[in-house]
Short mmCIF file of C-alpha atoms and ligand atoms in Angstrom, two decimals:
data_model
loop_
_atom_site.label_atom_id
_atom_site.label_comp_id
_atom_site.label_asym_id
_atom_site.label_seq_id
_atom_site.Cartn_x
_atom_site.Cartn_y
_atom_site.Cartn_z
CA GLU A 1 -263.94 -199.78 -106.60
CA LYS A 2 -263.34 -196.30 -108.69
CA GLY A 3 -262.62 -198.54 -111.86
CA GLY A 4 -259.51 -196.66 -112.67
CA TYR A 5 -260.85 -193.25 -112.10
CA GLU A 6 -259.39 -190.81 -109.84
CA HIS A 7 -262.75 -189.87 -108.14
CA PHE A 8 -266.28 -191.18 -107.98
CA MET A 9 -267.47 -188.13 -109.61
CA ILE A 10 -265.79 -188.48 -112.81
CA LYS A 11 -266.47 -192.23 -112.96
CA GLU A 12 -270.13 -191.58 -112.52
CA ILE A 13 -270.17 -188.88 -115.12
CA HIS A 14 -268.72 -191.65 -117.54
CA GLU A 15 -271.39 -193.98 -116.64
CA GLN A 16 -274.15 -191.73 -117.91
CA PRO A 17 -274.58 -193.25 -121.34
CA LYS A 18 -275.27 -196.55 -119.58
CA ALA A 19 -277.39 -195.16 -116.92
CA ILE A 20 -279.78 -193.16 -119.51
CA ARG A 21 -279.81 -196.49 -121.64
CA ASP A 22 -281.00 -198.41 -118.63
CA THR A 23 -283.56 -195.98 -117.54
CA MET A 24 -284.90 -196.25 -120.92
CA THR A 25 -284.82 -199.74 -121.54
CA SER A 26 -288.34 -201.77 -121.29
CA ARG A 27 -290.09 -198.42 -120.98
CA ILE A 28 -289.65 -197.15 -124.48
CA SER A 29 -288.37 -199.16 -127.58
CA LYS A 30 -288.34 -199.16 -131.37
CA ASP A 31 -291.19 -202.11 -131.56
CA SER A 32 -293.55 -200.42 -129.75
CA ASP A 33 -295.59 -197.06 -129.88
CA GLU A 34 -296.49 -197.42 -126.30
CA VAL A 35 -294.61 -196.17 -123.17
CA LYS A 36 -294.61 -199.30 -120.67
CA LEU A 37 -294.73 -198.31 -116.99
CA ASP A 38 -295.24 -201.39 -114.87
CA ASP A 39 -295.35 -199.62 -111.50
CA ILE A 40 -297.95 -196.82 -112.69
CA THR A 41 -301.53 -197.60 -112.52
CA LEU A 42 -302.85 -194.22 -113.83
CA THR A 43 -305.54 -194.86 -116.63
CA ALA A 44 -306.78 -192.71 -119.29
CA GLU A 45 -310.00 -192.21 -117.06
CA ASP A 46 -308.09 -191.14 -114.17
CA LEU A 47 -306.09 -188.81 -116.08
CA LYS A 48 -309.18 -187.00 -117.26
CA ASN A 49 -310.03 -186.04 -113.84
CA ILE A 50 -306.50 -184.45 -113.06
CA ASP A 51 -306.27 -180.79 -113.59
CA LYS A 52 -303.03 -179.95 -112.20
CA ILE A 53 -299.48 -181.72 -111.65
CA PHE A 54 -297.16 -180.62 -108.82
CA ILE A 55 -293.50 -181.53 -109.10
CA VAL A 56 -291.54 -181.43 -106.08
CA ALA A 57 -288.01 -182.14 -105.00
CA CYS A 58 -284.87 -180.58 -103.58
CA GLY A 59 -281.52 -179.40 -105.17
CA THR A 60 -280.38 -181.22 -108.40
CA ALA A 61 -283.83 -183.04 -108.41
CA TYR A 62 -285.76 -179.95 -108.20
CA HIS A 63 -283.68 -178.84 -111.38
CA ALA A 64 -284.81 -182.11 -113.10
CA GLY A 65 -288.38 -181.03 -112.15
CA MET A 66 -287.95 -177.72 -113.98
CA VAL A 67 -287.46 -179.73 -116.94
CA GLY A 68 -290.35 -181.99 -116.16
CA LYS A 69 -292.65 -179.00 -116.04
CA TYR A 70 -291.62 -177.75 -119.56
CA VAL A 71 -291.89 -181.03 -121.07
CA ILE A 72 -295.07 -182.06 -119.74
CA GLU A 73 -296.76 -178.90 -120.39
CA LYS A 74 -295.75 -178.88 -123.77
CA LEU A 75 -296.18 -182.63 -124.76
CA ALA A 76 -299.28 -183.38 -122.53
CA ARG A 77 -300.80 -179.93 -122.19
CA ILE A 78 -301.48 -180.15 -118.43
CA PRO A 79 -300.66 -177.44 -116.19
CA VAL A 80 -297.62 -178.10 -113.94
CA GLU A 81 -296.34 -176.29 -110.96
CA VAL A 82 -292.66 -177.09 -109.84
CA ASP A 83 -291.78 -176.54 -106.21
CA ILE A 84 -288.99 -176.79 -103.97
CA ALA A 85 -290.18 -179.37 -101.24
CA SER A 86 -288.93 -177.22 -98.17
CA GLU A 87 -291.27 -174.48 -99.58
CA PHE A 88 -294.10 -176.47 -100.83
CA ARG A 89 -294.63 -178.31 -97.36
CA TYR A 90 -295.10 -174.92 -95.51
CA ARG A 91 -297.17 -172.82 -97.92
CA LYS A 92 -300.58 -174.60 -97.76
CA PRO A 93 -300.61 -175.48 -101.45
CA ILE A 94 -303.97 -176.26 -103.15
CA ILE A 95 -304.33 -180.02 -103.46
CA ASN A 96 -307.24 -182.38 -103.77
CA GLY A 97 -308.49 -185.53 -105.61
CA LYS A 98 -307.78 -183.92 -109.11
CA THR A 99 -303.98 -183.51 -108.45
CA LEU A 100 -301.13 -185.48 -109.45
CA MET A 101 -298.20 -184.95 -107.49
CA ILE A 102 -294.56 -186.21 -108.94
CA VAL A 103 -291.82 -186.26 -106.27
CA ILE A 104 -288.10 -186.79 -107.47
CA SER A 105 -285.64 -187.95 -105.08
CA GLN A 106 -282.46 -189.98 -105.70
CA SER A 107 -282.04 -191.23 -102.28
CA GLY A 108 -285.81 -191.52 -101.74
CA GLU A 109 -284.91 -190.45 -98.10
CA THR A 110 -284.94 -186.73 -98.33
CA ALA A 111 -286.87 -185.35 -95.34
CA ASP A 112 -288.58 -182.51 -97.25
CA THR A 113 -289.38 -184.34 -100.12
CA LEU A 114 -290.75 -186.97 -98.06
CA ALA A 115 -293.02 -184.71 -95.99
CA ALA A 116 -294.46 -183.26 -99.25
CA LEU A 117 -295.32 -186.52 -100.43
CA ARG A 118 -297.36 -187.32 -97.38
CA GLU A 119 -299.01 -184.00 -97.43
CA ALA A 120 -300.13 -184.71 -100.88
CA LYS A 121 -301.36 -188.11 -100.08
CA ALA A 122 -303.27 -187.08 -96.94
CA GLN A 123 -305.25 -184.54 -99.26
CA GLY A 124 -306.21 -187.11 -101.67
CA ALA A 125 -303.77 -186.59 -104.53
CA ARG A 126 -302.15 -189.25 -106.51
CA VAL A 127 -298.43 -189.53 -106.29
CA ILE A 128 -295.68 -190.89 -108.62
CA ALA A 129 -292.20 -191.08 -107.06
CA VAL A 130 -289.30 -191.17 -109.18
CA THR A 131 -286.31 -192.31 -107.29
CA ASN A 132 -282.92 -194.19 -107.81
CA VAL A 133 -283.06 -196.42 -104.43
CA VAL A 134 -285.14 -199.59 -104.47
CA GLY A 135 -287.31 -199.91 -101.35
CA SER A 136 -286.41 -196.16 -100.18
CA SER A 137 -288.95 -194.62 -98.12
CA VAL A 138 -290.22 -192.51 -101.06
CA ALA A 139 -290.69 -195.75 -102.95
CA ARG A 140 -292.55 -197.23 -100.37
CA GLU A 141 -294.96 -194.57 -99.49
CA ALA A 142 -295.87 -193.33 -103.21
CA ASP A 143 -298.72 -195.24 -104.97
CA ASN A 144 -296.95 -194.97 -108.40
CA LEU A 145 -293.29 -195.65 -109.12
CA LEU A 146 -290.69 -194.89 -111.63
CA TYR A 147 -287.09 -196.18 -110.94
CA THR A 148 -284.16 -194.20 -112.30
CA TRP A 149 -281.85 -196.88 -113.08
CA ALA A 150 -278.61 -194.94 -112.63
CA GLY A 151 -276.95 -197.44 -110.19
CA PRO A 152 -275.34 -196.30 -106.94
CA GLU A 153 -274.22 -192.69 -107.12
CA ILE A 154 -271.53 -192.42 -104.32
CA ALA A 155 -270.12 -188.78 -105.08
CA VAL A 156 -271.97 -186.33 -103.22
CA ALA A 157 -272.59 -183.93 -106.27
CA SER A 158 -275.16 -185.72 -108.30
CA THR A 159 -274.43 -186.42 -112.05
CA LYS A 160 -275.96 -189.77 -113.53
CA ALA A 161 -278.89 -189.48 -111.07
CA TYR A 162 -279.70 -186.16 -112.63
CA VAL A 163 -279.66 -187.30 -116.29
CA THR A 164 -281.75 -190.29 -115.40
CA GLN A 165 -284.30 -187.98 -113.66
CA LEU A 166 -284.49 -185.96 -116.95
CA ILE A 167 -285.13 -189.18 -118.64
CA ALA A 168 -287.96 -190.04 -116.19
CA MET A 169 -289.40 -186.64 -116.89
CA TYR A 170 -289.51 -187.36 -120.86
CA ILE A 171 -290.97 -190.62 -120.14
CA ILE A 172 -293.63 -189.53 -118.07
CA ALA A 173 -294.55 -186.58 -120.36
CA LEU A 174 -294.70 -188.88 -123.28
CA TYR A 175 -296.81 -191.34 -121.25
CA LEU A 176 -299.27 -188.71 -119.96
CA ALA A 177 -299.38 -187.29 -123.70
CA ARG A 178 -300.02 -190.68 -125.31
CA LEU A 179 -302.83 -191.50 -122.53
CA ASN A 180 -304.74 -188.26 -122.95
CA GLY A 181 -304.46 -188.25 -126.57
CA SER A 182 -302.50 -185.02 -126.89
CA MET A 183 -299.69 -186.45 -129.02
CA PRO A 184 -300.09 -188.04 -132.56
CA VAL A 185 -298.03 -191.07 -132.97
CA GLU A 186 -295.46 -189.74 -135.68
CA GLU A 187 -294.37 -187.13 -132.96
CA TYR A 188 -294.04 -189.79 -130.42
CA ARG A 189 -291.93 -191.85 -132.57
CA THR A 190 -289.90 -189.00 -133.45
CA ILE A 191 -289.06 -188.24 -130.03
CA ARG A 192 -288.56 -191.77 -128.96
CA ASP A 193 -286.29 -192.44 -131.56
CA GLU A 194 -284.23 -189.44 -130.69
CA MET A 195 -284.34 -190.37 -127.03
CA LEU A 196 -282.92 -193.82 -128.00
CA SER A 197 -279.86 -192.10 -129.64
CA LEU A 198 -278.77 -190.16 -126.58
CA PRO A 199 -276.46 -192.48 -124.93
CA GLU A 200 -274.35 -192.62 -128.04
CA LYS A 201 -274.38 -188.88 -128.26
CA ALA A 202 -273.50 -188.65 -124.46
CA GLU A 203 -270.69 -190.96 -125.26
CA GLU A 204 -269.62 -188.46 -128.26
CA LEU A 205 -269.42 -185.75 -125.82
CA LEU A 206 -267.57 -187.20 -123.06
CA ALA A 207 -264.69 -187.52 -125.74
CA LYS A 208 -264.40 -183.87 -125.80
CA LYS A 209 -263.57 -183.60 -122.05
CA GLU A 210 -260.16 -182.11 -122.90
CA GLU A 211 -261.66 -178.89 -124.22
CA VAL A 212 -263.57 -178.34 -120.87
CA GLN A 213 -260.66 -179.10 -118.85
CA LYS A 214 -258.67 -176.48 -120.94
CA PHE A 215 -261.32 -173.78 -120.03
CA ALA A 216 -261.28 -175.03 -116.21
CA ALA A 217 -257.61 -174.61 -116.26
CA GLN A 218 -257.56 -170.93 -117.40
CA ASN A 219 -260.42 -169.81 -115.32
CA PHE A 220 -260.50 -171.64 -112.06
CA MET A 221 -259.02 -168.72 -109.64
CA HIS A 222 -261.85 -166.12 -110.77
CA LYS A 223 -264.12 -165.50 -107.80
CA ASP A 224 -267.50 -165.42 -109.56
CA ILE A 225 -268.89 -167.43 -112.45
CA PHE A 226 -272.09 -166.81 -114.16
CA TYR A 227 -274.36 -169.08 -116.12
CA LEU A 228 -276.94 -167.86 -118.63
CA GLY A 229 -279.67 -169.43 -120.61
CA ARG A 230 -283.25 -169.29 -121.96
CA GLY A 231 -286.11 -171.71 -121.43
CA LEU A 232 -284.51 -175.42 -120.78
CA ASP A 233 -281.28 -173.98 -121.11
CA TYR A 234 -282.04 -171.99 -118.00
CA THR A 235 -282.91 -174.73 -116.06
CA VAL A 236 -279.50 -176.37 -117.07
CA ALA A 237 -277.84 -173.31 -116.24
CA LEU A 238 -279.01 -173.66 -112.57
CA GLU A 239 -277.97 -177.00 -112.41
CA GLY A 240 -274.46 -176.13 -113.72
CA ALA A 241 -273.93 -173.32 -111.20
CA LEU A 242 -275.11 -175.79 -108.46
CA LYS A 243 -272.24 -177.97 -109.51
CA ILE A 244 -269.69 -175.56 -109.39
CA LYS A 245 -270.74 -174.08 -106.30
CA GLU A 246 -270.97 -177.46 -104.28
CA ILE A 247 -267.44 -178.81 -105.22
CA SER A 248 -265.31 -176.11 -106.00
CA TYR A 249 -266.61 -173.34 -103.69
CA LEU A 250 -266.83 -170.75 -106.17
CA HIS A 251 -269.32 -168.17 -106.28
CA ALA A 252 -271.48 -169.32 -109.39
CA GLU A 253 -275.04 -167.98 -110.22
CA ALA A 254 -277.23 -168.79 -113.05
CA PHE A 255 -279.53 -166.19 -114.77
CA ALA A 256 -282.45 -166.37 -117.06
CA ALA A 257 -280.67 -164.65 -119.89
CA GLY A 258 -283.61 -162.14 -120.50
CA GLU A 259 -283.08 -161.07 -116.94
CA LEU A 260 -279.64 -159.49 -117.26
CA LYS A 261 -280.77 -156.22 -118.12
CA HIS A 262 -282.96 -156.28 -114.87
CA GLY A 263 -279.94 -156.20 -112.56
CA PRO A 264 -277.32 -159.04 -112.99
CA ILE A 265 -275.52 -157.39 -115.82
CA ALA A 266 -273.99 -154.83 -113.19
CA LEU A 267 -271.95 -157.62 -111.77
CA ILE A 268 -270.00 -158.60 -115.06
CA GLU A 269 -266.54 -157.28 -115.03
CA GLN A 270 -263.39 -157.64 -117.19
CA GLY A 271 -262.61 -161.23 -117.31
CA THR A 272 -265.61 -162.59 -115.41
CA PRO A 273 -266.28 -166.19 -116.75
CA VAL A 274 -269.76 -166.60 -118.25
CA ILE A 275 -271.11 -169.81 -119.44
CA ALA A 276 -273.78 -169.29 -121.93
CA LEU A 277 -276.19 -172.04 -122.73
CA ALA A 278 -277.50 -171.80 -126.30
CA SER A 279 -279.08 -174.94 -127.18
CA GLN A 280 -282.37 -173.82 -128.07
CA GLU A 281 -283.07 -173.17 -131.55
CA ASP A 282 -285.85 -170.86 -131.43
CA LEU A 283 -284.25 -168.65 -128.55
CA PHE A 284 -280.58 -169.01 -130.15
CA ASP A 285 -280.86 -165.31 -131.58
CA LYS A 286 -282.06 -163.90 -128.19
CA THR A 287 -279.36 -165.66 -126.26
CA LEU A 288 -276.62 -164.71 -128.67
CA SER A 289 -277.70 -161.03 -128.24
CA ASN A 290 -277.43 -161.54 -124.50
CA ILE A 291 -274.00 -163.01 -124.79
CA LYS A 292 -272.88 -159.97 -126.85
CA GLU A 293 -273.93 -157.73 -124.15
CA VAL A 294 -271.81 -159.56 -121.61
CA ILE A 295 -268.87 -159.68 -124.00
CA THR A 296 -269.05 -155.74 -124.37
CA ARG A 297 -268.50 -155.71 -120.56
CA GLY A 298 -265.62 -157.74 -120.65
CA ALA A 299 -266.95 -161.36 -119.79
CA LYS A 300 -264.97 -164.41 -121.06
CA VAL A 301 -267.63 -166.70 -122.69
CA LEU A 302 -267.89 -170.20 -122.87
CA ALA A 303 -270.79 -171.12 -124.97
CA ILE A 304 -272.49 -174.47 -125.45
CA ALA A 305 -274.34 -174.64 -128.63
CA MET A 306 -275.88 -177.49 -130.80
CA GLU A 307 -273.78 -178.81 -133.80
CA GLY A 308 -274.43 -176.73 -136.84
CA LYS A 309 -274.69 -173.27 -135.19
CA LYS A 310 -271.39 -171.96 -136.47
CA ASP A 311 -272.66 -168.21 -135.60
CA ALA A 312 -271.78 -168.95 -132.01
CA GLU A 313 -268.11 -169.44 -132.68
CA LYS A 314 -267.65 -166.00 -134.30
CA SER A 315 -268.69 -164.02 -131.22
CA VAL A 316 -267.34 -165.92 -128.16
CA ASP A 317 -264.05 -167.21 -126.68
CA GLU A 318 -264.99 -170.93 -126.70
CA VAL A 319 -267.60 -173.02 -127.78
CA ILE A 320 -268.63 -176.71 -126.98
CA TYR A 321 -270.79 -178.20 -129.56
CA ILE A 322 -273.18 -180.91 -128.28
CA PRO A 323 -274.39 -183.49 -130.83
CA LYS A 324 -277.39 -182.49 -132.67
CA THR A 325 -280.60 -183.39 -130.95
CA LEU A 326 -284.22 -182.23 -130.45
CA GLN A 327 -283.94 -179.05 -128.51
CA LEU A 328 -286.37 -180.61 -126.02
CA LEU A 329 -283.96 -183.32 -125.54
CA ALA A 330 -280.97 -180.93 -125.32
CA PRO A 331 -280.37 -180.58 -121.31
CA VAL A 332 -279.32 -184.36 -121.19
CA LEU A 333 -276.38 -183.50 -123.50
CA GLU A 334 -275.82 -179.86 -122.45
CA VAL A 335 -275.31 -180.81 -118.61
CA ILE A 336 -272.30 -183.09 -119.41
CA PRO A 337 -269.85 -180.43 -120.15
CA LEU A 338 -271.16 -178.46 -117.11
CA GLN A 339 -270.45 -181.50 -114.88
CA LEU A 340 -267.00 -181.71 -116.26
CA LEU A 341 -266.47 -177.99 -115.77
CA ALA A 342 -267.33 -178.20 -112.24
CA TYR A 343 -265.22 -181.34 -111.93
CA TYR A 344 -262.17 -180.04 -113.27
CA THR A 345 -262.32 -176.76 -111.64
CA ALA A 346 -262.72 -178.41 -108.12
CA VAL A 347 -259.73 -180.79 -109.15
CA GLN A 348 -257.38 -177.40 -110.02
CA ARG A 349 -258.65 -175.89 -106.94
CA GLY A 350 -257.47 -178.92 -104.99
CA CYS A 351 -261.01 -179.38 -103.50
CA ASP A 352 -262.21 -182.70 -102.19
CA VAL A 353 -264.42 -183.61 -105.00
CA ASP A 354 -266.30 -186.55 -103.93
CA LYS A 355 -267.04 -185.36 -100.44
CA PRO A 356 -267.30 -181.60 -100.51
CA LYS A 357 -267.23 -179.62 -97.33
CA ASN A 358 -270.70 -179.23 -95.22
CA LEU A 359 -272.44 -181.42 -97.51
CA ALA A 360 -274.08 -185.03 -97.13
CA LYS A 361 -275.32 -187.22 -99.75
CA SER A 362 -278.74 -187.48 -98.33
CA VAL A 363 -280.62 -184.97 -96.29
CA THR A 364 -282.55 -186.69 -93.76
CA VAL A 365 -283.16 -184.08 -91.55
CA GLU A 366 -284.81 -180.42 -92.08
C1 F6R B 401 -276.67 -181.84 -105.82
C2 F6R B 401 -277.29 -182.84 -105.01
C3 F6R B 401 -278.30 -182.23 -103.92
C4 F6R B 401 -279.62 -183.24 -104.17
C5 F6R B 401 -280.85 -183.03 -103.03
C6 F6R B 401 -282.01 -183.86 -103.18
O1 F6R B 401 -275.66 -182.27 -106.49
O2 F6R B 401 -276.99 -183.87 -104.91
O3 F6R B 401 -278.82 -180.90 -104.36
O4 F6R B 401 -280.06 -183.55 -105.42
O5 F6R B 401 -279.99 -183.16 -101.90
O6 F6R B 401 -281.44 -185.40 -102.87
P1 F6R B 401 -282.31 -186.79 -103.36
O7 F6R B 401 -282.44 -186.51 -104.82
O8 F6R B 401 -281.70 -187.65 -102.90
O9 F6R B 401 -283.74 -186.17 -102.82
#
């Protein structure tokens, strides 16, 4: 059942190229300039009436939602707020008929996410559900649906569901941008074509897993590990830190790189492993200067950068290059080495990778 792999998690990490492809199939393709979403009934007229989008989810799905905010605001120019479902439901958010709510839930059964969906509906918002389980509660109760076709995810730590949630965010952003006319067709084609090449690029990256394994073998005993990034890299840093916490029980924290000076840099000691995410072209120099600051204080840095950024190599201990892509799409590739790092670290530490202590796959109670 594990298809020759030692754990479900590593099997599911390897299934990502296929999961990404399946989630795009029939929705975006080379022969059409439109995004096709069969279970979304929103019209251009409806969209004119929408002045605010909420994205609500928990855990890893919340991290995918953060990417959603960034891409929807950038491409469709509609204000987006992202919320943790357990916070959203108790804070009296301002929702009305002009609100579009997007809930993201792999299982479609998470209690807080479902409660947030119900609350939004009760107040007249339209709801799009992004879920991986056909016929789940979230799928049944939302008025619009977008399935992530990741296939069953068995490992408690989410990997392939997360990357398909990212794809869903890009698809929704493109859909809204085309619907409200905020994106010229040339720009649409550029992003679409690049998305269609992601499965192949994810495959290329998986072939480099030994590099990550080596770093994990050298650093698995350290008590803390920090993740840094700016913009979309920050959202992926949060996901990378969550992954390692969940399955290897190390203390991991993600920081927006620009926040370092405002406190967290005090935690850096000789030998502290720091994972620095530097895929964003327009923020590269800023992130690089943050990397230098932590190196000065003794950090051992693994950087993730886009191919072609040779500068990265000069400054850090190790660099994993991700295949060149649009910086907007980088999270899909960049998360892969972080998943591998969490996996190999957990294996080194002898942890129960697929069933980490204290965690359940689906959180159906508060
Ligand atoms: C982390 C993880 C959890 C889930 C969260 C939401 O690897 O799996 O953080 O992402 O419990 O679950 P769903 O997406 O089923 O609502």
